[in-house]
mmCIF file of C-alpha atoms in Angstrom:
data_model
loop_
_atom_site.group_PDB
_atom_site.id
_atom_site.type_symbol
_atom_site.label_atom_id
_atom_site.label_comp_id
_atom_site.label_asym_id
_atom_site.label_seq_id
_atom_site.Cartn_x
_atom_site.Cartn_y
_atom_site.Cartn_z
ATOM 1 C CA UNK X 1 -73.064 -36.033 61.069
ATOM 2 C CA UNK X 2 -76.163 -34.537 62.728
ATOM 3 C CA UNK X 3 -74.007 -32.796 65.337
ATOM 4 C CA UNK X 4 -71.824 -31.251 62.630
ATOM 5 C CA UNK X 5 -74.876 -30.045 60.700
ATOM 6 C CA UNK X 6 -76.398 -28.590 63.876
ATOM 7 C CA UNK X 7 -73.146 -26.861 64.819
ATOM 8 C CA UNK X 8 -72.639 -25.365 61.350
ATOM 9 C CA UNK X 9 -76.273 -24.243 61.211
ATOM 10 C CA UNK X 10 -76.103 -22.684 64.680
ATOM 11 C CA UNK X 11 -72.878 -20.824 63.892
ATOM 12 C CA UNK X 12 -74.263 -19.609 60.556
ATOM 13 C CA UNK X 13 -77.454 -18.308 62.158
ATOM 14 C CA UNK X 14 -75.482 -16.648 64.966
ATOM 15 C CA UNK X 15 -73.195 -14.877 62.497
ATOM 16 C CA UNK X 16 -76.175 -13.757 60.415
ATOM 17 C CA UNK X 17 -77.924 -12.341 63.509
ATOM 18 C CA UNK X 18 -74.740 -10.507 64.484
ATOM 19 C CA UNK X 19 -74.384 -9.058 60.997
ATOM 20 C CA UNK X 20 -77.960 -7.820 60.753
ATOM 21 C CA UNK X 21 -78.347 -6.824 64.401
ATOM 22 C CA UNK X 22 -76.953 -3.392 63.641
ATOM 23 C CA UNK X 23 -76.715 -1.447 60.450
ATOM 24 C CA UNK X 24 -73.254 0.021 59.952
ATOM 25 C CA UNK X 25 -74.487 3.606 60.049
ATOM 26 C CA UNK X 26 -76.173 3.337 63.440
ATOM 27 C CA UNK X 27 -73.252 1.442 64.936
ATOM 28 C CA UNK X 28 -70.722 3.945 63.611
ATOM 29 C CA UNK X 29 -72.763 6.899 64.867
ATOM 30 C CA UNK X 30 -73.092 5.395 68.352
ATOM 31 C CA UNK X 31 -69.399 4.487 68.514
ATOM 32 C CA UNK X 32 -68.423 7.994 67.416
ATOM 33 C CA UNK X 33 -70.827 9.547 69.929
ATOM 34 C CA UNK X 34 -69.455 7.453 72.812
ATOM 35 C CA UNK X 35 -65.902 8.215 71.724
ATOM 36 C CA UNK X 36 -66.604 11.949 71.487
ATOM 37 C CA UNK X 37 -68.514 12.146 74.800
ATOM 38 C CA UNK X 38 -65.858 10.110 76.620
ATOM 39 C CA UNK X 39 -63.091 12.416 75.407
ATOM 40 C CA UNK X 40 -65.168 15.494 76.213
ATOM 41 C CA UNK X 41 -65.582 14.149 79.767
ATOM 42 C CA UNK X 42 -61.842 13.451 80.039
ATOM 43 C CA UNK X 43 -60.941 16.961 78.779
ATOM 44 C CA UNK X 44 -63.339 18.527 81.290
ATOM 45 C CA UNK X 45 -61.291 16.760 83.946
ATOM 46 C CA UNK X 46 -57.930 17.942 82.599
ATOM 47 C CA UNK X 47 -57.010 14.706 80.794
ATOM 48 C CA UNK X 48 -55.870 14.012 77.250
ATOM 49 C CA UNK X 49 -58.114 12.477 74.612
ATOM 50 C CA UNK X 50 -58.037 8.730 74.177
ATOM 51 C CA UNK X 51 -57.063 7.277 70.811
ATOM 52 C CA UNK X 52 -59.514 4.805 69.318
ATOM 53 C CA UNK X 53 -57.747 1.557 68.445
ATOM 54 C CA UNK X 54 -59.346 -0.893 65.960
ATOM 55 C CA UNK X 55 -57.833 -3.903 67.755
ATOM 56 C CA UNK X 56 -59.536 -2.823 70.972
ATOM 57 C CA UNK X 57 -62.780 -2.140 69.099
ATOM 58 C CA UNK X 58 -62.732 -5.781 67.997
ATOM 59 C CA UNK X 59 -62.259 -6.984 71.584
ATOM 60 C CA UNK X 60 -65.073 -4.742 72.844
ATOM 61 C CA UNK X 61 -67.342 -5.673 69.923
ATOM 62 C CA UNK X 62 -66.966 -9.387 70.590
ATOM 63 C CA UNK X 63 -67.892 -8.937 74.252
ATOM 64 C CA UNK X 64 -70.956 -6.838 73.379
ATOM 65 C CA UNK X 65 -72.038 -9.424 70.785
ATOM 66 C CA UNK X 66 -71.514 -12.237 73.304
ATOM 67 C CA UNK X 67 -73.701 -10.444 75.859
ATOM 68 C CA UNK X 68 -76.381 -9.576 73.288
ATOM 69 C CA UNK X 69 -76.561 -13.166 72.049
ATOM 70 C CA UNK X 70 -76.656 -14.630 75.566
ATOM 71 C CA UNK X 71 -73.333 -16.477 75.157
ATOM 72 C CA UNK X 72 -72.227 -14.701 78.330
ATOM 73 C CA UNK X 73 -74.231 -12.932 80.998
ATOM 74 C CA UNK X 74 -74.278 -9.159 81.113
ATOM 75 C CA UNK X 75 -71.169 -8.085 82.995
ATOM 76 C CA UNK X 76 -67.437 -8.604 82.969
ATOM 77 C CA UNK X 77 -67.239 -12.364 82.500
ATOM 78 C CA UNK X 78 -64.076 -13.170 80.538
ATOM 79 C CA UNK X 79 -62.350 -9.907 81.481
ATOM 80 C CA UNK X 80 -59.002 -11.635 82.126
ATOM 81 C CA UNK X 81 -59.051 -13.150 78.638
ATOM 82 C CA UNK X 82 -59.802 -9.761 77.043
ATOM 83 C CA UNK X 83 -56.969 -8.224 79.067
ATOM 84 C CA UNK X 84 -54.577 -10.968 77.900
ATOM 85 C CA UNK X 85 -55.616 -10.476 74.281
ATOM 86 C CA UNK X 86 -55.103 -6.700 74.533
ATOM 87 C CA UNK X 87 -51.670 -7.301 76.097
ATOM 88 C CA UNK X 88 -50.663 -9.357 73.065
ATOM 89 C CA UNK X 89 -51.910 -6.688 70.657
ATOM 90 C CA UNK X 90 -50.462 -3.640 72.410
ATOM 91 C CA UNK X 91 -46.841 -3.941 73.471
ATOM 92 C CA UNK X 92 -45.952 -2.395 76.801
ATOM 93 C CA UNK X 93 -49.540 -2.397 78.069
ATOM 94 C CA UNK X 94 -49.540 -1.337 81.726
ATOM 95 C CA UNK X 95 -53.261 -1.091 82.366
ATOM 96 C CA UNK X 96 -56.578 -2.356 81.087
ATOM 97 C CA UNK X 97 -60.120 -1.576 82.217
ATOM 98 C CA UNK X 98 -63.633 -2.168 80.959
ATOM 99 C CA UNK X 99 -67.038 -0.512 81.147
ATOM 100 C CA UNK X 100 -70.235 -2.251 80.112
ATOM 101 C CA UNK X 101 -73.773 -0.940 79.860
ATOM 102 C CA UNK X 102 -77.158 -2.151 78.715
ATOM 103 C CA UNK X 103 -80.286 -0.460 77.470
ATOM 104 C CA UNK X 104 -79.114 3.099 76.821
ATOM 105 C CA UNK X 105 -80.342 4.405 73.478
ATOM 106 C CA UNK X 106 -77.668 7.025 72.749
ATOM 107 C CA UNK X 107 -73.969 7.551 73.232
ATOM 108 C CA UNK X 108 -74.661 10.497 75.512
ATOM 109 C CA UNK X 109 -76.914 8.370 77.693
ATOM 110 C CA UNK X 110 -74.414 5.538 78.090
ATOM 111 C CA UNK X 111 -71.504 7.891 78.850
ATOM 112 C CA UNK X 112 -73.699 9.750 81.357
ATOM 113 C CA UNK X 113 -74.492 6.411 83.068
ATOM 114 C CA UNK X 114 -70.770 5.663 83.317
ATOM 115 C CA UNK X 115 -69.958 9.167 84.603
ATOM 116 C CA UNK X 116 -72.405 8.624 87.467
ATOM 117 C CA UNK X 117 -71.053 5.203 88.460
ATOM 118 C CA UNK X 118 -67.899 5.434 90.617
ATOM 119 C CA UNK X 119 -66.105 2.416 89.099
ATOM 120 C CA UNK X 120 -66.967 3.282 85.514
ATOM 121 C CA UNK X 121 -66.067 6.924 86.105
ATOM 122 C CA UNK X 122 -62.666 5.871 87.475
ATOM 123 C CA UNK X 123 -62.039 3.826 84.310
ATOM 124 C CA UNK X 124 -62.957 6.753 82.042
ATOM 125 C CA UNK X 125 -60.613 9.037 83.989
ATOM 126 C CA UNK X 126 -57.806 6.482 84.250
ATOM 127 C CA UNK X 127 -54.278 6.844 82.936
ATOM 128 C CA UNK X 128 -55.011 5.211 79.610
ATOM 129 C CA UNK X 129 -54.001 6.098 76.081
ATOM 130 C CA UNK X 130 -56.397 3.974 74.012
ATOM 131 C CA UNK X 131 -60.072 3.087 73.886
ATOM 132 C CA UNK X 132 -62.043 0.421 72.056
ATOM 133 C CA UNK X 133 -65.835 0.501 71.758
ATOM 134 C CA UNK X 134 -68.224 -2.290 70.824
ATOM 135 C CA UNK X 135 -72.001 -2.239 70.472
ATOM 136 C CA UNK X 136 -74.488 -5.037 69.756
ATOM 137 C CA UNK X 137 -78.259 -5.377 69.783
ATOM 138 C CA UNK X 138 -80.180 -8.411 71.017
ATOM 139 C CA UNK X 139 -83.299 -9.862 69.370
ATOM 140 C CA UNK X 140 -85.564 -7.604 71.435
ATOM 141 C CA UNK X 141 -83.652 -4.515 70.333
ATOM 142 C CA UNK X 142 -81.785 -3.893 73.620
ATOM 143 C CA UNK X 143 -78.325 -2.451 73.078
ATOM 144 C CA UNK X 144 -75.233 -3.764 74.853
ATOM 145 C CA UNK X 145 -72.163 -1.554 75.138
ATOM 146 C CA UNK X 146 -68.543 -2.327 75.968
ATOM 147 C CA UNK X 147 -65.719 0.172 76.237
ATOM 148 C CA UNK X 148 -62.212 -1.046 76.969
ATOM 149 C CA UNK X 149 -59.418 1.248 78.061
ATOM 150 C CA UNK X 150 -55.729 0.448 77.670
ATOM 151 C CA UNK X 151 -52.472 2.200 78.258
#
Protein backbone atom coordinates (compact mmCIF):
# COMPACT_ATOMS: atom_id res chain seq x y z
CA UNK A 1 0.00 0.00 0.00
CA UNK A 2 2.85 2.40 0.84
CA UNK A 3 4.54 1.66 -2.49
CA UNK A 4 1.33 2.41 -4.39
CA UNK A 5 0.85 5.68 -2.50
CA UNK A 6 4.47 6.67 -3.15
CA UNK A 7 4.20 5.81 -6.84
CA UNK A 8 0.94 7.72 -7.31
CA UNK A 9 2.32 10.71 -5.40
CA UNK A 10 5.56 10.71 -7.40
CA UNK A 11 3.73 10.50 -10.73
CA UNK A 12 1.31 13.26 -9.70
CA UNK A 13 4.13 15.58 -8.65
CA UNK A 14 6.06 14.82 -11.85
CA UNK A 15 3.05 15.61 -14.03
CA UNK A 16 2.39 18.82 -12.10
CA UNK A 17 6.02 19.94 -12.53
CA UNK A 18 5.82 19.18 -16.25
CA UNK A 19 2.60 21.16 -16.58
CA UNK A 20 3.87 24.23 -14.76
CA UNK A 21 7.45 24.07 -16.04
CA UNK A 22 6.48 26.09 -19.08
CA UNK A 23 3.61 28.42 -19.73
CA UNK A 24 1.92 27.69 -23.04
CA UNK A 25 2.78 31.08 -24.51
CA UNK A 26 6.53 30.79 -23.97
CA UNK A 27 6.61 27.21 -25.21
CA UNK A 28 4.60 28.05 -28.32
CA UNK A 29 6.79 31.07 -29.09
CA UNK A 30 9.99 29.04 -28.74
CA UNK A 31 8.62 26.17 -30.84
CA UNK A 32 7.52 28.60 -33.55
CA UNK A 33 10.88 30.38 -33.46
CA UNK A 34 12.82 27.11 -33.80
CA UNK A 35 10.50 25.97 -36.58
CA UNK A 36 10.85 29.27 -38.44
CA UNK A 37 14.65 29.49 -38.03
CA UNK A 38 15.12 25.85 -39.06
CA UNK A 39 13.11 26.38 -42.25
CA UNK A 40 14.91 29.65 -42.96
CA UNK A 41 18.22 27.76 -42.67
CA UNK A 42 16.96 25.00 -44.97
CA UNK A 43 15.73 27.52 -47.58
CA UNK A 44 19.09 29.30 -47.51
CA UNK A 45 20.59 25.96 -48.49
CA UNK A 46 18.13 25.33 -51.33
CA UNK A 47 15.86 22.92 -49.44
CA UNK A 48 12.11 22.84 -48.92
CA UNK A 49 10.45 23.80 -45.66
CA UNK A 50 9.72 21.06 -43.17
CA UNK A 51 6.13 20.45 -42.08
CA UNK A 52 5.53 20.46 -38.34
CA UNK A 53 3.78 17.26 -37.28
CA UNK A 54 1.93 17.11 -33.92
CA UNK A 55 2.74 13.40 -33.49
CA UNK A 56 6.44 14.20 -33.78
CA UNK A 57 6.05 17.17 -31.43
CA UNK A 58 4.73 14.73 -28.82
CA UNK A 59 7.74 12.43 -29.27
CA UNK A 60 10.17 15.36 -29.02
CA UNK A 61 8.30 16.87 -26.06
CA UNK A 62 8.47 13.64 -24.08
CA UNK A 63 12.23 13.38 -24.62
CA UNK A 64 12.79 17.00 -23.57
CA UNK A 65 10.63 16.48 -20.47
CA UNK A 66 12.51 13.27 -19.64
CA UNK A 67 15.85 15.09 -19.87
CA UNK A 68 14.61 18.09 -17.88
CA UNK A 69 13.26 15.87 -15.10
CA UNK A 70 16.40 13.72 -14.96
CA UNK A 71 14.58 10.54 -16.04
CA UNK A 72 17.20 10.25 -18.78
CA UNK A 73 20.57 11.92 -19.15
CA UNK A 74 21.00 14.76 -21.60
CA UNK A 75 21.60 13.19 -25.00
CA UNK A 76 20.07 10.65 -27.34
CA UNK A 77 19.26 7.85 -24.91
CA UNK A 78 16.16 6.02 -26.17
CA UNK A 79 16.62 7.20 -29.77
CA UNK A 80 15.76 3.76 -31.21
CA UNK A 81 12.46 3.73 -29.32
CA UNK A 82 11.56 7.22 -30.58
CA UNK A 83 12.43 6.12 -34.12
CA UNK A 84 10.21 3.03 -33.76
CA UNK A 85 7.34 5.13 -32.44
CA UNK A 86 7.67 7.60 -35.32
CA UNK A 87 7.71 4.68 -37.78
CA UNK A 88 4.38 3.49 -36.41
CA UNK A 89 2.87 6.98 -36.66
CA UNK A 90 4.15 7.90 -40.11
CA UNK A 91 3.69 5.25 -42.78
CA UNK A 92 6.52 4.87 -45.25
CA UNK A 93 9.08 6.54 -42.99
CA UNK A 94 12.52 6.21 -44.59
CA UNK A 95 14.58 8.34 -42.24
CA UNK A 96 14.60 9.70 -38.72
CA UNK A 97 17.08 11.98 -36.97
CA UNK A 98 17.25 13.95 -33.75
CA UNK A 99 18.89 17.10 -32.43
CA UNK A 100 19.05 17.95 -28.75
CA UNK A 101 20.31 21.06 -27.00
CA UNK A 102 20.48 22.46 -23.50
CA UNK A 103 20.70 25.93 -22.05
CA UNK A 104 19.93 28.14 -25.04
CA UNK A 105 17.44 30.88 -24.18
CA UNK A 106 15.94 31.54 -27.62
CA UNK A 107 14.98 29.65 -30.73
CA UNK A 108 17.58 31.57 -32.72
CA UNK A 109 20.29 30.58 -30.26
CA UNK A 110 19.45 26.88 -30.31
CA UNK A 111 19.20 26.74 -34.12
CA UNK A 112 22.50 28.63 -34.38
CA UNK A 113 24.11 26.03 -32.07
CA UNK A 114 22.83 23.24 -34.31
CA UNK A 115 23.97 25.02 -37.50
CA UNK A 116 27.51 25.13 -36.10
CA UNK A 117 27.62 21.46 -35.09
CA UNK A 118 28.38 19.14 -38.04
CA UNK A 119 26.05 16.30 -36.99
CA UNK A 120 23.17 18.57 -36.04
CA UNK A 121 23.65 20.61 -39.20
CA UNK A 122 23.49 17.43 -41.30
CA UNK A 123 20.18 16.51 -39.63
CA UNK A 124 18.69 19.96 -40.31
CA UNK A 125 19.75 19.72 -43.96
CA UNK A 126 18.69 16.09 -44.38
CA UNK A 127 16.13 14.74 -46.82
CA UNK A 128 13.24 14.97 -44.40
CA UNK A 129 9.68 16.15 -44.82
CA UNK A 130 8.55 16.57 -41.21
CA UNK A 131 9.80 18.06 -37.96
CA UNK A 132 8.68 17.76 -34.36
CA UNK A 133 9.89 20.10 -31.62
CA UNK A 134 9.74 19.66 -27.85
CA UNK A 135 10.90 21.98 -25.09
CA UNK A 136 10.99 21.53 -21.31
CA UNK A 137 12.46 23.44 -18.39
CA UNK A 138 14.10 21.87 -15.34
CA UNK A 139 13.70 23.09 -11.75
CA UNK A 140 16.65 25.45 -12.11
CA UNK A 141 15.14 27.03 -15.21
CA UNK A 142 17.48 25.40 -17.78
CA UNK A 143 15.74 24.66 -21.06
CA UNK A 144 16.06 21.33 -22.87
CA UNK A 145 15.30 21.14 -26.58
CA UNK A 146 14.58 18.21 -28.88
CA UNK A 147 13.93 18.39 -32.60
CA UNK A 148 13.13 15.22 -34.51
CA UNK A 149 13.22 15.00 -38.28
CA UNK A 150 11.36 12.39 -40.30
CA UNK A 151 10.77 11.65 -43.93
